C-alpha cells in the first residue's frame, strides 16, 4: 500500500478522498490555487502545495505543476478525483513517467473511452447494445445525411453529438430530416469551438429516457465486478441533481443483465480501477438499454453505491492501484439517495452565485452522510464548479431514504451564499419523484423553481428581532435611549425595521424588548407577541406562541436567516433613507447577474440603447450570460470593462431614461 498520496483536485471530492486516506493511515497531500488558500481541503490535508493562480488552466489543470508538487512531497501516488485531469491520458502518462502511480485506469483505456464514436464501436464489438446511430471522423455532412436516408434504425427525432463532447455540451435535437443540413453545420461550428474537433455522431433520440449507470470495479489480475446501478434521471440541462441506488425501475434479473453488459464494456478496454458505464433506457421500452459512454474515474454520485454495498470505493481504488485482488461482491442493502447542493439561484434561472460562507449547518443523523467542501469562512468563487456539497441519505427502503433526505436538507443551512437547497426539497416532493416514475425531462417539465418572492412573516420578524436583540446586547450603558425598543416616558413607541429581500421590500414594527417580550407587526398585519434569544450562532424566536430556530449571520448590513432548507438575505433599508432620485435610479442600474468575468462589452458611454438590447456578456463556469438594457435610454455611466472580474449584483452601467435626458 502507499505511504503518501497527492490529491489533484479540490472541493468536496478532495476532502472525501483525504478522509479515506486518513482511515487507511496514508498521508495526504493537497494542492491549491490562490483562490483556495483558506479552503477546507487545504486545512484537512497533512500537507498542501500551491500550484498556481485561480484559473483552472493555470492550477488544477496544470500537469507540470501538479507532478512537481507530488515529486516535492515525495508522494507515491496521485488520485485525480473527478473532473479536471481525471480523464486525461496525458496526465496519467506524466504521473507514470515521474514514477507516480496514477489512481485510475491505464491511459489506453481512458483514450478508448474518451471518444464517443470509438467507445461505441469498441463496446458494440463486445456485444454491448449501443444507441442506433452513425458517424465517423471522415464523414462529411452529405455522407451523414445519405447514411441516414438508407438506414432502417435511424428514425427521427435525432440527437447530434460532438464525438469529443462532455458535460452535455453541443448536443442538438433534430425533429425532421429537413432540419439536418443546418443543424449539422451549426453543431460542427460549436464542436470545433468547444472541443477543437468537429467530428459528429448522430443517434436516435430516445424519448422520455432514464439514465441508469453501472458501477464497475476491476483489478489488475483480470477480475471485473459490478456494484449495481445508480439512477440519475433527475437532471437539469443534462446536469445530474439527484441520484439513487437501486433504481426504482430494475429488478434483480435486469440489474444482472445491465451489470454484465457493463462488465463486458470494461473488459473490452482492459479496464482497471473504479469506472462507470452509463446506459440510457427508453421510457416507452423499459426492457431495452443502450450504452451511452463510460466514465473512466470516480463519479460524483459514488456515495449512494457505497451506502447500499457498505464499502468504500476510494479505498478499493487505492487497493487495486496498489496491486491487490478484488474480493467477492457484498450484498446490496436498503436504498440510498443523494442530492447535490449547488451555488446557484433557482429564482434567477439557476445562474451561479458566490460569496463567503458566514454560517454553516450540515445535517447528521441515522443514515445521513454529507460530503462537503464547505467550512465557515470559505469563499465560493465563480472560478470552479458550483457544486458545494452532497447530502446523502440511506434507509432500509426508498420511502425512508426519501424522508430522511428531505429532513436532512431541511437541516442544512448555508448562509452567505445562495444555493438550490429549497429547490431540492421541492423536487423531492414531486409526485413523480415520490412514485419513482423518473425520466431526464421531469425536472424541466414539472418542477417550478422555488418561489422566493414571498417572505414569510416570521422571517421578517426574526430579522427585526435580531437587530433589536443586538442593540439590546450592546446597550450596556444603562441609558434607555441606546436601545431601539422605542422606550418613551409614559408608553412605549413602535420602532420600524425595513429590509430589502430579493428586490422586494419588507418591514416590521416592534415594541418592547426582544429578550424579555415584545409585540411585532409584520407588514400591515395586527401585532403578535414575540421574544428572541441568540443560542450560540442560532437565533431562537417565539412568534405568536410558535418557537422557531433560525441559522443566523450578519454581514455588512445584511441579516442572513435560514430554516427548513430555505435561506433569506435581508438587507437593512432603514439605515439608508431612500431619496427619490435613488429610487428612480434603482431599475436603471445594470448589475451583474452572477459573479464572473466580463468577456465582452457591446456599448460605450453616451450611446443610445433600447430595452432588451445586449449591453455586455458575463461568463462564469463556462456559462455565458448576456446582460441587456432594462429600458430605452442613454448609457450615462459605464464601468464594465472586458476582462474585469465582477461580483454578484455589482453595478456595471447606468442607463438614463429617455425623458429624463430630454428634461435635463
Ligand atoms: P456528455 O458526454 O456530453 O455528458 P452523454 O452522451 O453522456 O453526453 O449524454 C448526456 C445526457 O444527454 C444523458 O444523460 C441523457 O440525458 C442525454 N442523452 C444522451 N444521448 C441521448 C439520446 N440518444 N437520446 C436522448 N437523450 C440522450
XYZ file of C-alpha atoms and ligand atoms in Angstrom:
691
model
C 0.000 0.000 0.000
C 1.023 3.618 -0.476
C 2.574 5.864 2.198
C 1.577 9.209 0.765
C -0.970 10.196 -1.897
C -1.419 13.567 -3.610
C -4.976 14.595 -4.481
C -5.046 16.521 -7.765
C -8.391 18.153 -7.023
C -10.276 20.496 -4.710
C -13.642 20.899 -3.000
C -15.782 18.115 -1.594
C -14.081 15.317 -3.521
C -10.622 16.258 -2.228
C -11.990 16.345 1.340
C -13.689 12.969 0.807
C -10.508 11.322 -0.524
C -8.480 12.734 2.400
C -10.961 11.059 4.782
C -10.294 7.597 3.331
C -6.542 8.178 3.233
C -6.641 9.060 6.910
C -8.656 5.910 7.697
C -6.029 3.823 5.919
C -3.148 5.605 7.649
C -1.888 7.096 4.382
C -0.525 10.664 4.419
C -2.427 13.129 2.225
C -1.094 15.962 0.088
C -3.422 18.704 -1.153
C -2.798 21.129 -3.996
C -4.421 24.534 -4.215
C -4.745 27.623 -6.359
C -4.596 31.175 -4.989
C -8.416 31.152 -4.874
C -8.343 28.223 -2.433
C -5.777 29.245 0.185
C -8.335 29.066 3.022
C -10.333 26.139 1.704
C -11.273 23.036 3.601
C -9.235 20.513 1.611
C -6.100 22.547 2.310
C -6.889 22.676 6.029
C -7.598 18.961 6.289
C -4.690 17.515 4.309
C -1.427 16.643 6.033
C 0.479 18.845 3.574
C -0.562 21.322 0.906
C 1.229 22.788 -2.112
C 0.359 25.892 -4.106
C 0.118 25.110 -7.808
C -0.852 28.440 -9.388
C -3.270 31.332 -9.832
C -7.086 30.872 -9.727
C -7.870 29.966 -13.378
C -8.057 26.156 -13.571
C -5.920 26.157 -16.726
C -3.049 27.531 -14.633
C -3.626 25.460 -11.493
C -5.829 22.353 -11.265
C -5.244 21.597 -14.958
C -1.525 22.359 -14.809
C 0.035 18.906 -15.231
C 3.627 20.080 -14.723
C 2.835 21.959 -11.503
C 0.911 19.016 -10.025
C 3.557 16.443 -10.912
C 6.218 18.778 -9.460
C 4.224 19.073 -6.218
C 3.860 15.282 -5.966
C 7.585 14.854 -6.535
C 8.477 17.542 -3.997
C 6.158 15.932 -1.426
C 7.647 12.505 -2.178
C 4.170 11.079 -2.758
C 3.931 7.570 -4.248
C 0.595 8.017 -5.967
C -1.826 10.620 -7.337
C -5.626 10.498 -7.027
C -7.265 12.719 -9.664
C -10.811 12.823 -8.175
C -13.366 13.663 -10.877
C -13.335 16.482 -13.424
C -10.127 18.456 -14.054
C -7.453 15.865 -15.044
C -9.347 12.712 -14.062
C -9.888 11.566 -17.653
C -6.730 12.996 -19.142
C -4.494 10.250 -20.569
C -1.595 12.708 -20.870
C -1.772 13.330 -17.113
C -1.879 9.583 -16.390
C 1.268 9.162 -18.518
C 3.009 12.165 -16.933
C 2.438 10.611 -13.494
C 3.853 7.269 -14.635
C 6.865 8.999 -16.211
C 7.579 10.708 -12.884
C 7.418 7.388 -11.034
C 3.985 8.105 -9.516
C 1.105 5.628 -9.527
C -1.943 7.180 -11.218
C -5.016 6.011 -9.312
C -7.197 5.212 -12.288
C -7.290 3.015 -15.364
C -4.445 2.650 -17.897
C -4.107 5.663 -20.259
C -5.125 3.463 -23.205
C -8.492 2.754 -21.539
C -9.023 6.477 -20.898
C -8.318 7.201 -24.556
C -10.518 4.394 -25.867
C -13.500 5.680 -23.855
C -12.763 9.389 -24.347
C -14.093 9.461 -27.872
C -17.799 8.625 -28.190
C -17.550 7.085 -31.670
C -14.562 4.895 -30.806
C -16.108 3.909 -27.466
C -19.400 2.835 -29.063
C -17.575 0.803 -31.713
C -15.394 -0.921 -29.087
C -18.208 -1.922 -26.746
C -20.542 -2.892 -29.611
C -17.788 -5.279 -30.697
C -18.010 -6.843 -27.223
C -21.759 -7.414 -27.634
C -22.961 -4.428 -25.587
C -26.097 -2.741 -27.035
C -25.488 0.850 -28.222
C -27.946 3.564 -29.314
C -28.562 3.195 -33.078
C -26.566 5.861 -34.820
C -23.892 6.776 -37.305
C -20.802 8.928 -37.602
C -17.052 8.618 -38.334
C -14.294 11.225 -38.373
C -14.036 11.054 -42.183
C -17.756 11.582 -42.871
C -18.967 14.875 -44.348
C -22.423 16.299 -43.679
C -23.567 14.868 -47.052
C -22.243 11.401 -46.110
C -24.119 11.512 -42.811
C -27.366 12.571 -44.493
C -27.007 9.822 -47.129
C -26.354 7.187 -44.481
C -29.453 8.213 -42.540
C -31.578 8.028 -45.690
C -30.698 4.336 -46.232
C -30.745 3.282 -42.561
C -33.676 1.362 -41.102
C -32.670 2.004 -37.456
C -32.257 5.745 -37.647
C -35.587 7.489 -37.478
C -36.474 10.985 -36.289
C -36.034 12.554 -33.842
C -32.220 12.516 -33.931
C -29.633 13.745 -31.481
C -26.433 15.216 -32.916
C -23.466 14.888 -30.526
C -19.850 16.011 -30.737
C -17.729 12.843 -30.593
C -15.208 14.575 -28.323
C -18.013 16.033 -26.191
C -18.667 16.015 -22.496
C -20.987 17.589 -19.975
C -23.898 17.545 -22.406
C -22.256 20.349 -24.388
C -23.018 20.951 -28.051
C -25.793 18.356 -28.388
C -28.649 19.188 -30.769
C -32.097 17.704 -31.178
C -33.372 17.357 -34.766
C -37.085 16.659 -35.237
C -37.292 16.358 -39.024
C -34.801 15.313 -41.735
C -35.180 18.766 -43.396
C -33.549 20.377 -40.365
C -30.447 18.172 -40.696
C -28.193 20.232 -43.019
C -28.477 23.422 -40.955
C -28.238 21.558 -37.630
C -25.139 19.633 -38.738
C -23.393 22.838 -39.858
C -24.168 24.574 -36.567
C -23.181 21.537 -34.485
C -19.826 21.340 -36.281
C -19.124 25.012 -35.574
C -19.985 24.539 -31.899
C -17.976 21.340 -31.526
C -14.920 22.907 -33.189
C -15.107 25.899 -30.846
C -15.697 23.857 -27.679
C -13.529 20.770 -28.228
C -11.211 21.637 -31.140
C -12.658 18.648 -33.011
C -15.781 18.809 -35.167
C -16.384 15.081 -35.540
C -20.105 14.421 -35.026
C -22.255 11.419 -34.435
C -25.985 11.158 -34.982
C -28.076 8.977 -32.707
C -31.694 8.110 -32.467
C -33.180 10.397 -29.827
C -34.572 8.252 -27.053
C -37.842 9.726 -25.755
C -38.504 10.129 -22.031
C -35.254 8.334 -21.263
C -33.971 7.183 -17.904
C -30.282 7.496 -17.110
C -29.118 4.330 -15.359
C -25.429 3.697 -14.827
C -23.484 0.725 -13.526
C -20.534 0.972 -11.152
C -17.717 -1.379 -12.083
C -14.531 -2.290 -10.268
C -11.655 -4.136 -11.936
C -8.322 -5.316 -10.565
C -5.041 -5.832 -12.403
C -5.452 -9.614 -12.225
C -8.360 -9.928 -14.656
C -11.234 -9.756 -12.191
C -14.096 -7.346 -13.031
C -17.211 -6.981 -10.878
C -20.197 -4.656 -10.967
C -21.721 -2.945 -7.950
C -25.240 -2.449 -9.208
C -26.741 0.680 -10.634
C -27.404 4.307 -9.881
C -30.372 6.023 -11.429
C -29.526 9.622 -12.356
C -32.616 10.611 -14.335
C -33.262 13.790 -12.356
C -31.250 16.262 -14.402
C -31.433 19.865 -15.422
C -29.834 20.691 -18.762
C -28.081 17.292 -18.687
C -26.637 18.088 -15.262
C -27.446 15.493 -12.592
C -29.232 16.785 -9.479
C -30.478 13.751 -7.545
C -29.166 10.185 -7.838
C -30.176 6.950 -6.177
C -29.376 3.296 -5.810
C -31.019 0.957 -6.538
C -33.084 2.297 -9.453
C -36.847 2.045 -8.823
C -37.054 0.535 -12.334
C -34.811 -2.521 -12.101
C -35.402 -5.971 -10.702
C -32.573 -8.398 -9.901
C -32.619 -10.027 -13.369
C -32.428 -6.700 -15.257
C -29.733 -5.448 -12.859
C -27.687 -8.533 -13.659
C -28.173 -8.093 -17.429
C -27.052 -4.446 -17.326
C -24.285 -5.295 -14.849
C -22.928 -7.986 -17.170
C -23.028 -5.593 -20.145
C -21.042 -3.058 -18.086
C -18.500 -5.692 -17.103
C -18.071 -6.590 -20.803
C -17.645 -2.897 -21.686
C -14.905 -2.596 -19.048
C -13.191 -5.791 -20.236
C -13.231 -4.551 -23.845
C -10.698 -1.836 -22.914
C -8.708 -3.843 -20.298
C -10.036 -1.569 -17.578
C -8.667 -1.406 -14.036
C -9.935 0.507 -11.006
C -13.363 2.074 -10.479
C -15.396 3.152 -13.507
C -18.958 3.831 -14.526
C -20.783 2.603 -17.590
C -23.700 4.890 -18.449
C -26.792 3.471 -20.115
C -29.931 5.087 -21.431
C -33.269 3.281 -21.022
C -36.189 4.296 -23.297
C -39.282 5.418 -21.395
C -41.583 3.533 -23.772
C -39.498 0.332 -23.795
C -38.008 -0.082 -20.317
C -36.722 -3.588 -21.053
C -34.238 -2.160 -23.516
C -30.988 -0.423 -22.556
C -28.229 1.152 -24.603
C -24.614 2.075 -23.793
C -24.015 5.839 -23.810
C -20.488 6.227 -22.507
C -18.025 5.047 -19.902
C -16.593 7.466 -17.352
C -13.117 6.269 -16.518
C -12.987 7.680 -12.993
C -14.832 8.021 -9.697
C -18.264 9.651 -10.191
C -19.743 12.479 -8.128
C -22.634 10.191 -7.154
C -20.478 7.254 -5.964
C -21.649 7.571 -2.300
C -25.076 6.016 -2.980
C -23.317 2.852 -4.171
C -21.051 2.896 -1.119
C -24.036 3.139 1.214
C -26.018 0.273 -0.305
C -22.992 -2.025 -0.617
C -21.342 -0.943 2.638
C -17.918 -0.363 1.107
C -15.534 2.485 0.332
C -14.862 2.916 -3.389
C -11.864 5.192 -2.816
C -10.344 2.514 -0.601
C -10.858 -0.009 -3.398
C -9.353 2.356 -5.961
C -6.262 2.566 -3.749
C -6.127 -1.197 -3.143
C -6.449 -2.019 -6.829
C -3.838 0.597 -7.783
C -1.520 -0.979 -5.206
C -1.969 -4.347 -6.919
C -4.429 -6.032 -4.547
C -7.048 -8.508 -5.748
C -10.777 -7.826 -5.595
C -12.833 -9.971 -3.265
C -16.386 -11.053 -3.930
C -19.237 -8.598 -4.171
C -21.068 -7.833 -0.936
C -24.885 -7.984 -0.858
C -26.980 -4.912 -1.586
C -28.850 -3.490 1.383
C -31.551 -0.815 1.551
C -31.752 2.348 -0.538
C -29.622 5.485 -0.812
C -30.358 8.864 -2.416
C -28.031 11.805 -2.977
C -28.877 15.459 -3.578
C -26.315 17.883 -4.977
C -26.100 21.285 -3.337
C -25.116 23.877 -5.925
C -24.167 27.547 -5.522
C -26.863 28.610 -7.939
C -30.015 30.641 -7.679
C -33.208 28.905 -8.871
C -35.032 32.272 -8.757
C -32.547 33.685 -11.278
C -32.666 30.889 -13.820
C -30.097 28.838 -11.871
C -27.294 31.305 -12.515
C -24.220 30.616 -10.393
C -23.871 32.573 -7.149
C -20.919 33.104 -4.854
C -19.837 34.659 -1.592
C -18.255 33.802 1.736
C -19.786 31.122 3.944
C -20.831 33.128 7.018
C -22.520 30.291 8.870
C -22.909 26.608 8.091
C -25.141 23.830 9.425
C -24.637 20.371 7.983
C -27.068 17.634 8.999
C -26.264 14.490 10.960
C -28.494 11.616 11.989
C -29.306 7.984 11.209
C -28.328 7.117 7.630
C -27.173 10.660 6.818
C -23.857 11.410 5.141
C -22.614 14.788 3.961
C -19.694 15.094 1.541
C -18.801 18.749 1.616
C -16.054 21.160 0.715
C -17.569 23.854 2.886
C -16.495 25.421 6.148
C -17.316 28.749 7.728
C -15.116 31.438 6.236
C -14.552 29.574 2.951
C -15.203 31.704 -0.105
C -17.124 30.307 -3.049
C -15.811 31.780 -6.297
C -17.009 31.562 -9.859
C -13.676 30.104 -10.926
C -14.774 26.492 -10.366
C -17.723 24.133 -10.493
C -20.693 25.428 -8.466
C -21.296 22.120 -6.679
C -20.600 22.726 -2.983
C -21.680 19.591 -1.186
C -23.738 16.421 -1.422
C -26.310 15.371 1.129
C -26.878 11.611 1.070
C -29.440 9.543 2.942
C -29.621 5.791 3.397
C -32.743 3.982 4.554
C -33.950 0.379 4.729
C -36.278 1.210 1.822
C -36.877 4.032 -0.676
C -39.646 5.875 1.227
C -37.499 6.065 4.374
C -34.449 7.197 2.394
C -36.556 9.916 0.708
C -37.930 11.168 4.024
C -34.515 11.143 5.680
C -33.026 13.064 2.758
C -35.765 15.670 2.892
C -35.295 16.104 6.645
C -31.523 16.340 6.185
C -31.928 19.060 3.554
C -34.273 20.903 5.901
C -31.461 20.817 8.448
C -28.858 22.162 6.022
C -28.120 25.879 6.170
C -25.512 27.746 4.178
C -25.529 31.464 4.930
C -23.663 33.957 2.765
C -24.050 32.002 -0.499
C -27.404 31.392 -2.219
C -27.981 27.721 -3.005
C -30.541 25.341 -4.519
C -31.433 23.568 -1.232
C -35.088 24.700 -1.150
C -35.437 23.699 -4.811
C -34.119 20.208 -3.970
C -36.773 19.834 -1.263
C -39.491 20.868 -3.737
C -38.163 18.349 -6.239
C -38.226 15.502 -3.700
C -41.890 16.275 -3.017
C -42.856 15.942 -6.694
C -45.374 13.063 -7.107
C -43.368 11.583 -10.000
C -40.232 11.528 -7.864
C -42.099 10.064 -4.895
C -43.511 7.307 -7.110
C -40.145 6.598 -8.784
C -41.500 7.485 -12.229
C -38.373 9.285 -13.373
C -37.039 10.497 -16.702
C -34.443 13.052 -17.736
C -37.099 15.624 -18.699
C -39.048 15.519 -15.412
C -37.265 18.413 -13.714
C -37.702 20.856 -16.576
C -41.283 19.748 -17.235
C -42.735 19.728 -13.768
C -40.893 21.492 -11.032
C -41.470 25.216 -10.869
C -38.469 26.994 -9.408
C -38.977 27.688 -5.726
C -40.906 30.904 -5.195
C -38.739 33.112 -3.047
C -40.583 36.350 -3.736
C -42.871 35.875 -0.729
C -41.055 36.373 2.575
C -42.889 34.661 5.460
C -43.906 36.906 8.366
C -41.838 35.005 10.935
C -38.716 35.623 8.831
C -39.267 39.381 8.685
C -39.997 39.355 12.421
C -36.835 37.308 13.079
C -34.648 39.732 11.118
C -36.139 42.661 13.035
C -35.779 40.871 16.356
C -32.133 40.043 15.657
C -31.477 43.734 15.050
C -33.294 44.735 18.210
C -31.616 41.981 20.226
C -28.168 43.081 19.041
C -28.892 46.641 20.105
C -30.126 45.397 23.498
C -26.950 43.352 23.952
C -24.716 46.255 23.036
C -26.797 48.719 25.046
C -24.682 48.237 28.148
C -24.585 51.865 29.248
C -27.876 51.581 31.078
C -29.190 54.504 29.111
C -32.619 53.524 27.765
C -32.104 55.810 24.741
C -29.344 53.471 23.476
C -31.764 50.672 22.861
C -34.115 50.757 19.909
C -37.084 49.458 21.880
C -38.970 52.687 21.435
C -38.845 53.493 25.139
C -40.586 56.744 25.956
C -41.770 58.324 29.190
C -45.278 57.008 29.538
C -45.952 54.472 26.797
C -43.526 52.522 24.652
C -43.461 53.547 20.991
C -43.071 51.376 17.889
C -39.738 51.042 16.077
C -39.810 50.316 12.368
C -37.379 47.851 10.727
C -37.228 47.902 6.949
C -35.442 45.429 4.720
C -34.872 44.629 1.087
C -35.137 40.946 0.195
C -34.620 39.657 -3.350
C -35.520 43.073 -4.761
C -38.743 43.384 -2.728
C -39.355 45.428 0.416
C -40.377 44.000 3.786
C -40.973 45.689 7.098
C -41.975 45.032 10.677
C -42.733 47.241 13.672
C -41.569 46.151 17.113
C -42.486 47.432 20.538
C -40.822 46.252 23.762
C -37.636 44.306 24.484
C -36.758 41.386 22.227
C -35.111 39.475 25.060
C -37.968 39.722 27.524
C -41.007 40.041 25.300
C -42.282 42.398 22.645
C -45.011 42.892 20.107
C -44.319 42.567 16.378
C -46.487 43.727 13.496
C -45.251 42.468 10.134
C -46.364 44.424 7.072
C -49.927 45.562 7.698
C -50.770 42.624 9.979
C -52.008 43.035 13.556
C -49.343 42.724 16.267
C -48.436 39.353 17.816
C -46.352 38.547 20.883
C -42.701 37.763 20.183
C -39.497 37.043 22.018
C -35.951 36.225 20.862
C -32.589 35.000 22.062
C -29.281 34.036 20.491
C -28.417 30.393 21.097
C -24.784 30.113 20.042
C -24.962 31.235 16.416
C -28.648 30.378 16.075
C -31.483 32.811 16.566
C -34.349 31.337 18.524
C -37.630 33.247 18.337
C -41.099 32.755 19.695
C -43.581 34.120 17.184
C -47.237 34.088 18.269
C -46.556 31.106 20.502
C -44.536 29.151 17.923
C -40.852 28.515 18.698
C -38.730 28.792 15.557
C -34.988 28.231 15.245
C -33.016 30.044 12.539
C -29.407 29.742 11.483
C -28.303 33.345 11.680
C -25.454 35.525 10.449
C -24.943 39.218 9.961
C -22.707 40.703 7.340
C -22.330 44.333 6.374
C -25.932 45.446 6.826
C -27.424 42.144 5.696
C -29.121 39.687 8.037
C -28.919 36.090 6.787
C -31.524 33.691 8.128
C -32.229 30.061 7.290
C -34.731 27.473 8.390
C -36.218 24.346 6.822
C -33.747 24.434 3.922
C -34.800 27.954 2.939
C -32.410 30.884 3.294
C -33.042 34.622 3.125
C -30.734 37.612 2.914
C -32.460 40.689 4.351
C -30.625 43.938 3.771
C -31.374 46.802 6.136
C -33.155 49.537 4.229
C -33.888 51.860 7.172
C -30.238 52.801 7.634
C -30.132 54.485 4.228
C -33.106 56.812 3.884
C -34.259 56.481 0.310
C -34.128 59.662 -1.686
C -36.487 59.933 -4.652
C -33.557 60.207 -7.041
C -32.202 56.893 -5.808
C -35.496 55.145 -6.159
C -35.826 56.352 -9.717
C -32.370 55.026 -10.458
C -32.972 51.618 -8.970
C -34.200 49.970 -12.145
C -31.775 51.775 -14.393
C -28.610 50.438 -12.780
C -27.303 47.495 -14.766
C -25.882 44.873 -12.418
C -24.015 41.626 -12.898
C -26.460 38.710 -12.519
C -23.691 36.439 -11.230
C -20.073 36.505 -10.123
C -17.751 36.046 -13.093
C -15.702 37.716 -15.782
C -16.913 40.261 -18.322
C -15.962 38.808 -21.682
C -17.494 41.461 -23.964
C -18.882 44.983 -23.715
C -21.084 45.861 -26.698
C -21.833 49.527 -25.915
C -19.935 52.657 -24.963
C -20.728 55.523 -22.618
C -23.117 58.063 -24.120
C -24.640 55.550 -26.513
C -28.434 55.361 -27.038
C -29.830 51.917 -26.288
C -33.244 50.346 -26.463
C -34.838 47.964 -23.973
C -33.607 44.397 -24.455
C -30.513 45.414 -26.405
C -27.427 43.339 -25.425
C -25.041 45.503 -23.375
C -22.380 43.068 -22.233
C -21.612 39.407 -21.630
C -20.622 37.913 -18.257
C -19.094 34.455 -18.127
C -18.778 32.066 -15.184
C -18.140 28.340 -15.121
C -18.218 28.190 -18.916
C -21.710 29.693 -18.872
C -22.231 32.913 -20.803
C -24.946 35.317 -19.797
C -25.892 38.346 -21.913
C -26.951 41.391 -19.904
C -29.485 43.546 -21.730
C -30.710 47.126 -21.354
C -33.623 47.308 -18.873
C -35.216 50.266 -20.735
C -34.847 52.718 -23.610
C -32.268 55.346 -22.712
C -28.689 56.504 -22.783
C -25.667 54.772 -21.233
C -24.746 57.570 -18.835
C -22.129 55.644 -16.844
C -20.214 52.569 -17.900
C -17.718 50.971 -15.531
C -17.704 47.498 -17.097
C -14.517 46.538 -18.927
C -13.793 43.351 -20.861
C -11.669 41.048 -18.709
C -12.942 42.576 -15.460
C -13.858 40.237 -12.570
C -17.243 41.147 -11.143
C -19.252 40.147 -8.097
C -22.926 39.267 -7.963
C -25.103 42.414 -8.234
C -22.079 44.610 -8.892
C -23.121 47.814 -10.715
C -21.776 47.812 -14.262
C -23.579 50.653 -16.028
C -26.284 53.230 -15.567
C -28.960 53.768 -18.205
C -30.764 57.096 -18.022
C -34.331 57.196 -19.168
C -35.116 58.949 -22.414
C -37.479 61.505 -20.834
C -35.013 62.404 -18.060
C -32.465 63.329 -20.684
C -34.994 65.449 -22.570
C -35.968 67.372 -19.462
C -32.394 67.934 -18.389
P -21.852 14.061 -22.345
O -20.635 13.227 -22.528
O -21.760 15.387 -23.039
O -22.312 14.145 -20.914
P -23.756 11.927 -22.867
O -23.639 11.114 -24.069
O -23.300 11.333 -21.565
O -23.012 13.316 -23.136
O -25.250 12.429 -22.691
C -25.623 13.338 -21.676
C -27.123 13.258 -21.417
O -27.851 13.527 -22.633
C -27.637 11.902 -20.956
O -27.578 11.764 -19.549
C -29.064 11.893 -21.461
O -29.874 12.614 -20.544
C -28.989 12.704 -22.747
N -28.832 11.823 -23.949
C -27.691 11.346 -24.466
N -27.909 10.593 -25.553
C -29.236 10.603 -25.770
C -30.107 10.006 -26.762
N -29.646 9.256 -27.773
N -31.430 10.246 -26.638
C -31.938 11.016 -25.635
N -31.178 11.592 -24.695
C -29.838 11.401 -24.741
